[in-house]
Short mmCIF file of C-alpha atoms in Angstrom, two decimals:
data_model
loop_
_atom_site.label_atom_id
_atom_site.label_comp_id
_atom_site.label_asym_id
_atom_site.label_seq_id
_atom_site.Cartn_x
_atom_site.Cartn_y
_atom_site.Cartn_z
CA MET A 1302 -45.57 -3.90 12.43
CA LEU A 1303 -42.43 -3.49 10.36
CA PRO A 1304 -42.66 -2.09 6.85
CA ASP A 1305 -41.95 -4.26 3.83
CA ALA A 1306 -38.34 -3.63 2.77
CA GLU A 1307 -39.07 -4.22 -0.89
CA SER A 1308 -41.72 -1.48 -1.03
CA LEU A 1309 -39.38 0.86 0.86
CA ILE A 1310 -36.77 0.30 -1.86
CA GLU A 1311 -39.34 1.42 -4.44
CA ARG A 1312 -40.08 4.51 -2.37
CA LEU A 1313 -36.35 5.32 -2.09
CA LEU A 1314 -35.89 4.88 -5.82
CA ARG A 1315 -38.68 7.39 -6.54
CA GLN A 1316 -36.95 9.95 -4.30
CA LEU A 1317 -33.49 9.30 -5.72
CA ARG A 1318 -34.19 9.30 -9.47
CA ALA A 1319 -34.28 13.06 -9.84
CA HIS A 1320 -31.14 13.57 -7.76
CA VAL A 1321 -28.54 11.16 -9.14
CA SER A 1322 -26.47 11.36 -12.30
CA SER A 1323 -23.95 9.19 -14.07
CA GLU A 1324 -21.27 10.98 -12.03
CA THR A 1325 -22.79 10.15 -8.64
CA GLY A 1326 -20.60 7.81 -6.65
CA MET A 1327 -22.82 5.44 -4.67
CA VAL A 1328 -21.30 3.78 -1.60
CA GLY A 1329 -23.03 1.13 0.50
CA ILE A 1330 -22.05 0.42 4.10
CA VAL A 1331 -21.35 -3.27 4.77
CA THR A 1332 -23.43 -5.40 5.29
CA GLY A 1333 -27.06 -4.28 4.97
CA GLY A 1334 -26.24 -0.93 3.37
CA ALA A 1335 -24.15 -2.67 0.73
CA TRP A 1336 -27.03 -5.03 -0.11
CA LEU A 1337 -29.40 -2.10 -0.40
CA ALA A 1338 -26.90 -0.13 -2.50
CA GLU A 1339 -26.54 -3.05 -4.93
CA ARG A 1340 -30.28 -2.96 -5.54
CA LEU A 1341 -30.48 0.84 -5.85
CA HIS A 1342 -27.42 1.02 -8.08
CA ARG A 1343 -28.82 -1.58 -10.47
CA SER A 1344 -32.29 -0.04 -10.62
CA LEU A 1345 -30.97 3.48 -11.15
CA GLY A 1346 -28.56 2.25 -13.82
CA LEU A 1347 -25.72 4.41 -12.52
CA ALA A 1348 -22.64 4.53 -14.75
CA THR A 1349 -20.11 5.02 -11.96
CA PRO A 1350 -19.30 1.62 -10.39
CA LEU A 1351 -20.69 0.91 -6.94
CA GLY A 1352 -18.44 1.32 -3.89
CA ARG A 1353 -18.67 -0.24 -0.48
CA LEU A 1354 -17.27 0.57 2.92
CA ASP A 1355 -16.62 -1.67 5.89
CA ILE A 1356 -16.24 0.87 8.68
CA SER A 1357 -14.66 -1.58 11.17
CA PHE A 1358 -11.38 0.34 11.14
CA TYR A 1359 -13.17 3.64 11.88
CA ARG A 1360 -15.55 2.65 14.66
CA ASP A 1361 -15.57 4.80 17.78
CA ASP A 1362 -16.10 1.84 20.12
CA PHE A 1363 -12.92 -0.07 19.18
CA ASP A 1364 -11.55 0.28 22.73
CA GLU A 1365 -14.63 -1.39 24.23
CA ALA A 1366 -15.68 -3.74 21.48
CA GLY A 1367 -12.38 -4.62 19.82
CA LEU A 1368 -12.00 -5.44 16.18
CA HIS A 1369 -14.96 -6.91 14.38
CA HIS A 1370 -14.72 -10.45 13.09
CA GLN A 1371 -15.00 -10.83 9.34
CA VAL A 1372 -13.93 -7.37 8.32
CA LYS A 1373 -14.53 -7.04 4.60
CA PRO A 1374 -12.27 -4.92 2.43
CA SER A 1375 -13.60 -1.49 1.56
CA GLN A 1376 -13.70 -0.88 -2.18
CA ILE A 1377 -14.12 2.54 -3.73
CA PRO A 1378 -13.69 1.95 -7.47
CA PHE A 1379 -13.87 5.65 -8.44
CA ASP A 1380 -12.10 8.87 -7.57
CA VAL A 1381 -13.69 10.44 -4.51
CA GLN A 1382 -11.97 13.79 -5.03
CA GLY A 1383 -14.53 16.41 -6.10
CA ARG A 1384 -17.32 13.88 -6.63
CA LYS A 1385 -20.87 13.89 -5.26
CA ILE A 1386 -21.18 10.80 -3.05
CA LEU A 1387 -24.42 9.05 -2.14
CA LEU A 1388 -23.89 7.06 1.05
CA VAL A 1389 -26.35 4.20 1.56
CA ASP A 1390 -27.18 2.36 4.77
CA ASP A 1391 -30.06 0.17 5.86
CA VAL A 1392 -30.92 1.56 9.30
CA LEU A 1393 -30.13 5.05 10.60
CA TYR A 1394 -29.98 5.05 14.40
CA THR A 1395 -27.31 6.82 16.49
CA GLY A 1396 -25.48 8.24 13.47
CA ARG A 1397 -22.13 6.82 14.60
CA THR A 1398 -21.81 4.44 11.65
CA VAL A 1399 -22.43 7.31 9.23
CA ARG A 1400 -19.83 9.44 10.99
CA ALA A 1401 -17.31 6.58 10.71
CA ALA A 1402 -18.18 6.12 7.03
CA MET A 1403 -17.67 9.83 6.31
CA ASN A 1404 -14.31 9.75 8.06
CA GLU A 1405 -13.24 6.80 5.96
CA LEU A 1406 -14.48 8.42 2.73
CA PHE A 1407 -12.34 11.47 3.38
CA ASP A 1408 -9.27 9.24 3.47
CA TYR A 1409 -9.95 8.51 -0.20
CA GLY A 1410 -10.19 12.18 -1.13
CA ARG A 1411 -12.29 15.31 -0.62
CA PRO A 1412 -15.79 14.75 -1.98
CA ALA A 1413 -17.79 17.65 -3.43
CA ALA A 1414 -20.77 16.60 -1.30
CA ILE A 1415 -22.02 13.59 0.63
CA GLU A 1416 -25.72 12.71 0.80
CA LEU A 1417 -27.27 9.93 2.84
CA ALA A 1418 -30.00 7.49 1.81
CA VAL A 1419 -31.41 5.00 4.33
CA LEU A 1420 -34.12 2.40 4.15
CA VAL A 1421 -35.31 3.08 7.69
CA ASP A 1422 -34.79 5.91 10.18
CA ARG A 1423 -35.46 4.64 13.69
CA GLY A 1424 -34.58 7.87 15.52
CA GLY A 1425 -32.31 7.86 18.57
CA ARG A 1426 -29.57 10.03 17.08
CA GLU A 1427 -26.48 10.72 19.19
CA LEU A 1428 -24.82 12.89 16.55
CA PRO A 1429 -26.08 15.74 14.34
CA ILE A 1430 -26.66 13.58 11.27
CA ALA A 1431 -29.72 13.44 9.02
CA ALA A 1432 -30.64 11.46 5.91
CA GLN A 1433 -31.66 13.28 2.70
CA TYR A 1434 -33.56 10.22 1.44
CA THR A 1435 -35.51 7.95 3.82
CA GLY A 1436 -37.73 4.95 3.02
CA GLU A 1437 -39.67 5.29 6.24
CA THR A 1438 -39.39 6.47 9.82
CA VAL A 1439 -40.09 3.62 12.22
CA ALA A 1440 -40.47 3.51 16.00
CA VAL A 1441 -38.44 0.64 17.43
CA PRO A 1442 -38.84 -0.42 21.07
CA PRO A 1443 -35.80 0.45 23.18
CA GLY A 1444 -33.35 -2.44 23.58
CA LYS A 1445 -34.38 -3.91 20.24
CA ILE A 1446 -32.33 -3.67 17.11
CA LEU A 1447 -33.59 -3.51 13.59
CA VAL A 1448 -31.78 -5.67 11.08
CA LEU A 1449 -31.97 -6.15 7.34
CA ASP A 1450 -31.82 -9.71 6.02
CA ARG A 1451 -31.30 -11.01 2.52
CA ASP A 1452 -32.71 -14.35 1.42
CA ASP A 1453 -31.28 -16.71 -1.19
CA ASN A 1454 -33.19 -14.95 -3.97
CA GLY A 1455 -31.76 -11.57 -3.01
CA ALA A 1456 -35.04 -10.29 -1.49
CA LEU A 1457 -34.56 -7.93 1.47
CA SER A 1458 -36.64 -7.91 4.64
CA LEU A 1459 -36.59 -6.15 8.01
CA HIS A 1460 -36.55 -7.94 11.37
CA LEU A 1461 -36.46 -7.03 15.02
CA SER A 1462 -33.79 -8.67 17.10
CA ASP A 1463 -33.01 -8.66 20.82
CA ARG A 1464 -29.27 -8.72 20.68
CA ARG A 1465 -26.43 -7.72 18.50
CA ARG A 1466 -25.57 -10.28 15.89
CA GLU A 1467 -21.98 -10.96 14.91
CA ARG A 1468 -22.64 -9.14 11.66
CA THR A 1469 -25.59 -6.88 12.21
CA THR A 1470 -26.31 -3.94 10.05
CA GLY A 1471 -26.12 -0.19 10.09
CA ASP A 1472 -26.14 1.55 13.43
CA ALA A 1473 -27.52 -1.55 15.07
CA ARG A 1474 -23.89 -2.69 15.20
CA ARG A 1475 -23.42 -0.81 18.43
CA MET B 960 -7.41 -23.49 33.31
CA ASN B 961 -5.90 -21.64 30.42
CA ARG B 962 -2.33 -22.78 29.79
CA ASN B 963 -1.64 -20.82 26.62
CA PRO B 964 0.11 -17.60 27.68
CA GLN B 965 -1.00 -15.93 24.43
CA LEU B 966 -4.70 -16.09 25.20
CA ASP B 967 -6.70 -14.21 27.82
CA GLU B 968 -9.28 -15.89 30.03
CA LYS B 969 -11.89 -15.59 27.27
CA GLY B 970 -9.64 -17.28 24.74
CA ALA B 971 -8.92 -14.04 22.87
CA LEU B 972 -5.43 -13.25 21.65
CA GLN B 973 -3.62 -11.10 24.23
CA HIS B 974 -0.07 -11.63 22.96
CA LEU B 975 1.25 -13.08 19.70
CA LEU B 976 4.25 -15.20 20.68
CA THR B 977 4.17 -18.32 18.54
CA ILE B 978 1.88 -19.98 16.02
CA GLU B 979 2.23 -23.30 17.80
CA GLY B 980 -0.96 -24.01 19.74
CA LEU B 981 -3.02 -21.21 18.19
CA PRO B 982 -6.41 -22.38 16.95
CA ARG B 983 -7.15 -22.30 13.24
CA GLU B 984 -9.87 -19.66 13.75
CA ILE B 985 -7.39 -17.14 15.15
CA LEU B 986 -4.95 -17.69 12.28
CA THR B 987 -7.76 -17.34 9.74
CA HIS B 988 -9.07 -14.22 11.46
CA ILE B 989 -5.63 -12.58 11.19
CA LEU B 990 -5.32 -13.51 7.49
CA ASP B 991 -8.85 -12.31 6.69
CA THR B 992 -8.30 -9.03 8.53
CA ALA B 993 -5.01 -8.52 6.69
CA ALA B 994 -6.89 -8.79 3.40
CA SER B 995 -8.94 -5.75 4.43
CA PHE B 996 -5.81 -3.75 5.19
CA ILE B 997 -4.24 -4.35 1.76
CA GLY B 998 -6.34 -1.65 0.10
CA VAL B 999 -5.38 1.00 2.65
CA ALA B 1000 -1.98 1.39 0.96
CA ASP B 1001 -3.64 2.45 -2.31
CA ARG B 1002 -5.64 5.32 -0.84
CA GLU B 1003 -4.96 9.01 -0.70
CA VAL B 1004 -4.51 8.71 3.09
CA LYS B 1005 -2.68 5.47 3.85
CA LYS B 1006 -3.83 5.35 7.46
CA VAL B 1007 -6.76 4.16 9.52
CA PRO B 1008 -7.47 5.60 12.99
CA LEU B 1009 -7.70 2.27 14.82
CA LEU B 1010 -4.69 2.64 17.14
CA ARG B 1011 -4.87 6.41 17.50
CA GLY B 1012 -3.44 7.41 20.87
CA LYS B 1013 -1.74 4.04 21.44
CA SER B 1014 2.00 3.68 21.88
CA VAL B 1015 3.86 0.83 20.22
CA PHE B 1016 7.43 0.19 21.31
CA ASN B 1017 9.76 -1.63 18.95
CA LEU B 1018 12.27 -3.46 21.14
CA PHE B 1019 14.89 -4.88 18.82
CA PHE B 1020 17.76 -6.53 20.64
CA GLU B 1021 18.96 -8.08 17.40
CA PRO B 1022 19.59 -6.34 14.09
CA SER B 1023 16.73 -6.28 11.61
CA THR B 1024 15.81 -3.89 8.85
CA ARG B 1025 12.86 -5.39 7.06
CA THR B 1026 10.96 -6.69 10.07
CA ARG B 1027 11.49 -3.58 12.17
CA THR B 1028 10.59 -1.28 9.29
CA THR B 1029 7.44 -3.17 8.35
CA PHE B 1030 6.31 -3.24 11.98
CA GLU B 1031 6.93 0.48 12.17
CA ILE B 1032 5.00 1.16 8.96
CA ALA B 1033 2.19 -1.13 10.11
CA ALA B 1034 1.85 0.69 13.43
CA LYS B 1035 1.96 4.09 11.73
CA ARG B 1036 -0.70 3.08 9.20
CA LEU B 1037 -2.86 2.21 12.22
CA SER B 1038 -2.18 5.75 13.56
CA ALA B 1039 -0.23 4.50 16.59
CA ASP B 1040 2.74 6.37 17.97
CA VAL B 1041 5.82 4.27 17.36
CA ILE B 1042 8.94 4.42 19.48
CA ASN B 1043 11.98 2.53 18.22
CA LEU B 1044 14.39 1.59 20.95
CA ASN B 1045 17.97 1.40 19.89
CA ILE B 1046 19.03 -1.26 22.32
CA ALA B 1047 22.74 -0.95 21.60
CA THR B 1048 22.73 2.52 23.16
CA SER B 1049 20.12 1.84 25.84
CA SER B 1050 20.30 1.16 29.56
CA GLN B 1051 20.61 -2.53 28.78
CA THR B 1052 24.24 -1.92 28.05
CA LYS B 1053 24.44 -0.32 31.47
CA GLY B 1054 23.22 -3.57 33.04
CA GLU B 1055 19.47 -3.02 33.30
CA THR B 1056 17.56 -6.29 33.06
CA LEU B 1057 15.08 -6.97 30.28
CA LEU B 1058 12.11 -6.85 32.65
CA ASP B 1059 13.30 -3.61 34.27
CA THR B 1060 13.42 -2.08 30.80
CA VAL B 1061 9.86 -3.27 30.17
CA ASP B 1062 8.64 -1.93 33.54
CA ASN B 1063 10.08 1.46 32.72
CA LEU B 1064 8.35 1.51 29.36
CA LEU B 1065 5.06 0.48 30.98
CA ALA B 1066 5.51 3.43 33.33
CA MET B 1067 5.69 5.54 30.15
CA HIS B 1068 2.28 4.06 29.20
CA ALA B 1069 3.36 1.65 26.50
CA ASP B 1070 0.43 -0.27 25.04
CA MET B 1071 2.26 -2.77 22.87
CA PHE B 1072 5.74 -4.21 22.56
CA VAL B 1073 7.23 -5.67 19.42
CA VAL B 1074 10.17 -7.76 20.57
CA ARG B 1075 13.09 -9.22 18.62
CA HIS B 1076 15.67 -11.03 20.70
CA ALA B 1077 18.46 -13.53 20.07
CA GLN B 1078 17.33 -15.56 23.08
CA SER B 1079 14.51 -18.06 22.51
CA GLY B 1080 11.67 -17.32 24.91
CA ALA B 1081 12.45 -13.61 25.43
CA ALA B 1082 9.02 -12.49 24.20
CA HIS B 1083 7.32 -15.13 26.38
CA LEU B 1084 9.21 -13.84 29.39
CA ILE B 1085 7.99 -10.29 28.76
CA ALA B 1086 4.43 -11.44 28.05
CA ARG B 1087 4.26 -13.45 31.27
CA HIS B 1088 5.63 -10.47 33.16
CA ILE B 1089 3.15 -7.90 31.88
CA GLY B 1090 0.11 -10.19 31.53
CA PRO B 1091 -3.00 -8.13 30.75
CA ARG B 1092 -1.22 -4.77 31.19
CA GLY B 1093 -0.21 -4.65 27.56
CA HIS B 1094 0.37 -6.67 24.42
CA VAL B 1095 3.51 -8.39 23.18
CA ILE B 1096 4.26 -9.42 19.62
CA ASN B 1097 7.20 -11.72 19.10
CA ALA B 1098 9.18 -10.42 16.12
CA GLY B 1099 11.63 -13.33 16.31
CA ASP B 1100 13.22 -15.03 19.30
CA GLY B 1101 16.36 -17.08 18.74
CA ARG B 1102 15.64 -20.26 16.82
CA HIS B 1103 12.20 -20.52 18.30
CA SER B 1104 9.49 -18.53 16.59
CA HIS B 1105 8.65 -15.67 14.25
CA PRO B 1106 4.86 -15.76 14.10
CA THR B 1107 4.19 -12.73 11.91
CA GLN B 1108 6.65 -14.08 9.31
CA GLY B 1109 4.80 -17.40 9.36
CA LEU B 1110 1.51 -15.56 8.96
CA LEU B 1111 2.72 -13.40 6.09
CA ASP B 1112 4.03 -16.54 4.39
CA MET B 1113 0.57 -18.06 4.82
CA TYR B 1114 -1.05 -14.90 3.48
CA THR B 1115 1.22 -15.02 0.43
CA ILE B 1116 0.48 -18.69 -0.23
CA ARG B 1117 -3.25 -18.12 0.16
CA HIS B 1118 -3.09 -15.10 -2.13
CA TYR B 1119 -1.54 -17.10 -4.97
CA LYS B 1120 -2.94 -20.59 -4.29
CA ARG B 1121 -6.32 -19.72 -2.69
CA ASP B 1122 -6.67 -22.85 -0.59
CA PHE B 1123 -4.27 -24.91 1.53
CA SER B 1124 -6.15 -28.18 1.35
CA ARG B 1125 -4.46 -29.56 -1.77
CA LEU B 1126 -1.01 -27.99 -1.59
CA SER B 1127 2.49 -29.39 -1.49
CA VAL B 1128 4.86 -26.96 0.19
CA ALA B 1129 8.63 -27.46 0.24
CA ILE B 1130 10.83 -25.69 2.79
CA VAL B 1131 14.46 -25.81 1.77
CA GLY B 1132 17.73 -25.18 3.57
CA ASP B 1133 18.77 -24.54 7.14
CA VAL B 1134 15.61 -25.64 8.91
CA LEU B 1135 17.53 -26.37 12.11
CA HIS B 1136 18.34 -22.75 12.93
CA SER B 1137 15.24 -21.24 11.34
CA ARG B 1138 12.45 -19.75 13.44
CA VAL B 1139 10.83 -18.84 10.13
CA ALA B 1140 10.61 -22.52 9.15
CA ARG B 1141 9.26 -23.54 12.55
CA SER B 1142 6.52 -20.90 12.46
CA LEU B 1143 5.59 -21.72 8.89
CA ILE B 1144 5.39 -25.47 9.55
CA HIS B 1145 3.00 -24.92 12.47
CA ALA B 1146 0.87 -22.53 10.44
CA LEU B 1147 0.73 -24.85 7.42
CA THR B 1148 -0.29 -27.88 9.44
CA THR B 1149 -2.81 -25.93 11.53
CA LEU B 1150 -4.51 -24.66 8.36
CA GLY B 1151 -4.67 -28.15 6.87
CA THR B 1152 -1.86 -28.30 4.29
CA PRO B 1153 -1.66 -32.01 3.43
CA ASP B 1154 1.94 -32.15 2.17
CA VAL B 1155 4.70 -30.19 3.89
CA ARG B 1156 8.28 -31.18 3.08
CA VAL B 1157 11.52 -30.07 4.65
CA ILE B 1158 14.56 -30.39 2.44
CA GLY B 1159 18.18 -30.01 3.45
CA PRO B 1160 21.35 -31.73 4.57
CA LYS B 1161 20.93 -33.97 7.63
CA THR B 1162 23.05 -31.59 9.69
CA LEU B 1163 20.59 -28.73 9.08
CA LEU B 1164 17.31 -30.55 9.72
CA PRO B 1165 16.19 -30.86 13.34
CA THR B 1166 16.10 -34.44 14.63
CA GLY B 1167 12.57 -35.76 14.83
CA VAL B 1168 11.25 -33.07 12.48
CA GLU B 1169 8.65 -35.57 11.17
CA ARG B 1170 6.85 -35.25 14.48
CA LEU B 1171 5.74 -31.80 13.30
CA GLY B 1172 3.80 -33.50 10.51
CA VAL B 1173 6.30 -32.95 7.69
CA ARG B 1174 8.24 -35.21 5.34
CA GLU B 1175 12.01 -35.11 5.30
CA PHE B 1176 14.11 -35.06 2.13
CA HIS B 1177 17.88 -35.04 1.73
CA ASP B 1178 17.78 -34.51 -2.00
CA LEU B 1179 16.58 -31.21 -3.42
CA ARG B 1180 15.45 -32.64 -6.76
CA ARG B 1181 13.32 -35.33 -5.18
CA GLY B 1182 12.04 -32.98 -2.53
CA ILE B 1183 10.70 -30.21 -4.74
CA ALA B 1184 9.21 -32.52 -7.37
CA ASP B 1185 5.64 -31.44 -8.21
CA CYS B 1186 5.31 -29.02 -5.31
CA ASP B 1187 3.18 -25.84 -5.46
CA VAL B 1188 5.27 -23.64 -3.20
CA VAL B 1189 9.04 -23.53 -2.64
CA VAL B 1190 10.17 -21.65 0.45
CA MET B 1191 13.92 -21.03 0.45
CA LEU B 1192 15.48 -20.31 3.83
CA ARG B 1193 18.34 -17.93 4.32
CA VAL B 1194 21.71 -19.53 4.93
CA GLN B 1195 22.99 -17.74 7.96
CA ASN B 1196 26.52 -16.76 7.12
CA GLU B 1197 27.63 -17.16 10.70
CA ARG B 1198 26.89 -20.91 10.37
CA MET B 1199 29.15 -21.22 7.38
CA SER B 1200 32.35 -21.04 9.42
CA GLY B 1201 31.30 -23.90 11.69
CA ALA B 1202 31.29 -27.62 11.02
CA LEU B 1203 27.67 -27.69 9.85
CA LEU B 1204 28.25 -26.33 6.39
CA PRO B 1205 31.02 -26.61 3.84
CA SER B 1206 31.20 -23.33 1.92
CA ALA B 1207 28.80 -21.04 0.10
CA GLN B 1208 29.78 -22.56 -3.24
CA GLU B 1209 29.42 -26.09 -1.97
CA PHE B 1210 26.03 -25.27 -0.49
CA PHE B 1211 24.79 -23.75 -3.72
CA LYS B 1212 25.92 -26.80 -5.66
CA SER B 1213 23.73 -29.13 -3.60
CA TRP B 1214 20.96 -26.95 -2.22
CA GLY B 1215 20.77 -23.74 -4.22
CA LEU B 1216 17.54 -23.12 -6.14
CA THR B 1217 18.30 -22.78 -9.84
CA ALA B 1218 15.87 -22.45 -12.74
CA GLU B 1219 16.72 -25.99 -13.79
CA ARG B 1220 15.82 -27.36 -10.34
CA LEU B 1221 12.73 -25.20 -10.01
CA ALA B 1222 11.48 -26.73 -13.27
CA LEU B 1223 10.91 -29.96 -11.30
CA ALA B 1224 8.18 -28.26 -9.27
CA LYS B 1225 4.74 -27.58 -10.73
CA PRO B 1226 4.89 -25.09 -13.64
CA ASP B 1227 2.92 -22.53 -11.62
CA ALA B 1228 4.87 -23.04 -8.40
CA ILE B 1229 5.75 -19.89 -6.49
CA VAL B 1230 9.13 -19.19 -4.91
CA MET B 1231 9.30 -17.52 -1.51
CA HIS B 1232 12.14 -16.35 0.71
CA PRO B 1233 11.97 -14.51 4.05
CA GLY B 1234 14.97 -12.34 3.23
CA PRO B 1235 17.62 -11.12 3.32
CA LEU B 1236 18.67 -12.97 0.17
CA ASN B 1237 22.05 -14.58 -0.26
CA ARG B 1238 22.19 -14.59 -4.02
CA GLY B 1239 24.25 -17.48 -5.31
CA VAL B 1240 24.13 -19.30 -1.97
CA GLU B 1241 20.61 -20.58 -1.40
CA ILE B 1242 19.03 -19.03 -4.50
CA ASP B 1243 20.17 -18.15 -7.97
CA SER B 1244 19.57 -14.55 -9.06
CA ALA B 1245 17.65 -15.70 -12.11
CA VAL B 1246 15.15 -17.43 -9.82
CA ALA B 1247 15.02 -14.69 -7.19
CA ASP B 1248 14.17 -12.15 -9.91
CA GLY B 1249 12.16 -14.58 -12.05
CA VAL B 1250 8.45 -14.67 -12.83
CA GLN B 1251 7.74 -17.34 -10.22
CA SER B 1252 9.31 -15.31 -7.42
CA VAL B 1253 6.87 -13.64 -5.01
CA ILE B 1254 9.58 -12.50 -2.60
CA LEU B 1255 8.76 -8.79 -2.82
CA ALA B 1256 5.03 -9.46 -2.57
CA GLN B 1257 5.80 -11.15 0.77
CA VAL B 1258 7.27 -7.89 2.03
CA THR B 1259 4.19 -5.90 0.96
CA PHE B 1260 1.79 -8.44 2.46
CA GLY B 1261 3.86 -8.41 5.65
CA ILE B 1262 2.72 -4.87 6.40
CA ALA B 1263 -0.98 -5.78 6.14
CA VAL B 1264 -0.47 -8.93 8.21
CA ARG B 1265 1.28 -6.96 10.95
CA MET B 1266 -1.48 -4.35 10.88
CA ALA B 1267 -3.98 -7.17 11.35
CA ALA B 1268 -2.08 -8.75 14.24
CA MET B 1269 -1.62 -5.40 15.99
CA SER B 1270 -5.24 -4.31 15.61
CA ILE B 1271 -6.64 -7.65 16.78
CA LEU B 1272 -4.37 -7.61 19.85
CA ALA B 1273 -5.13 -3.99 20.66
CA GLY B 1274 -8.86 -4.67 20.44
CA ASN B 1275 -8.74 -7.65 22.82
#
């Protein structure tokens, strides 16, 4: 039974409120992380504009998988140098997406700190990466991927899928 | 049976040799990917690690500054190692054949070749020879093709005009000898541009050019009337001495783009030129430097488009 994404957002917001300020630079990872970040950013009323990263140019499986279709431009509308960054993704799995996102962030400048918020942690890490803020830890059967969907009204929901979609989310991209 | 030498057995782009015959999806994918590379130039670190550890060889058998430089910058922004071969001082002058040169570079673990050659078909020859062992990008072969120029022209048009489906595009000048014009015409028709016009003296338009899906005009004023995009082609000075063209002054009188002639196009029409400019021959300085000119934007976009082409090839 998968948790309700909307209630996980509420849970994340409760954790985040005490730890963000108007200076915090929030960055969502395309696609699911960017959707989630839009919601968090609006609810927290952050003054610094929201950023987003498409990590396609930083993936570590480019040699095997090639370039992703529909790469979206990354947009970081604030100065990264010396700023506290809150990285947002939907599903934390192997940690490779987060590593790629951190590498890309450093090409914009040297942040003071990077924290990670995820809707769901499904375990299975292949790198020493941990989230500071987690909606819920979920056990996902091996071979399945967990994806975040957004309906026409902007409501988010979690689904299990058997195979990689063309644009899946978070670490499920692998 | 796959007959297009540019595509691998799965239909993915292995080499970029010509726009002719490439499906719309591949062209759109390159343009969309280029859009994501534009922002890289504004960052603290103007590089992405995509082609880290890959070697790109620039093989320029014909002089070029802009194209060679933008390919070099594109490869470097992708973190590739770039080797520029100065062909004038290479073994080619000692009699080595083109394919022997390529074999030697493959033995040095080249991953990608960017080829400019005066002979039409040179890049195809190399691509057929190396097959899946590497990637070839045609950076201009004779009169035949210059696909990345065609793509950067398309990127520029899309940037300013958003959508090809209602555009009138005029291509003016020496279409006959222009690989730029040929590539652009194929790209425009593939992406659904309804009105493509070629404008020039009869001697400088290829016979049967209408078969490419364009309209032919022998009068500049009539040809550019109400168009959205004016692409001026470079008059190649070496043609001027032959029988095809009178003189630079004569050419300018009939075919040069002046502010007064540009006024016949739509008020928001953009002016493009692949460079290098012959001021006062095909284009008046006031137009080249005017508000409607996007000639320097083309150069900037060219880097992102070449980054896109290289990264898509390298990933296939």
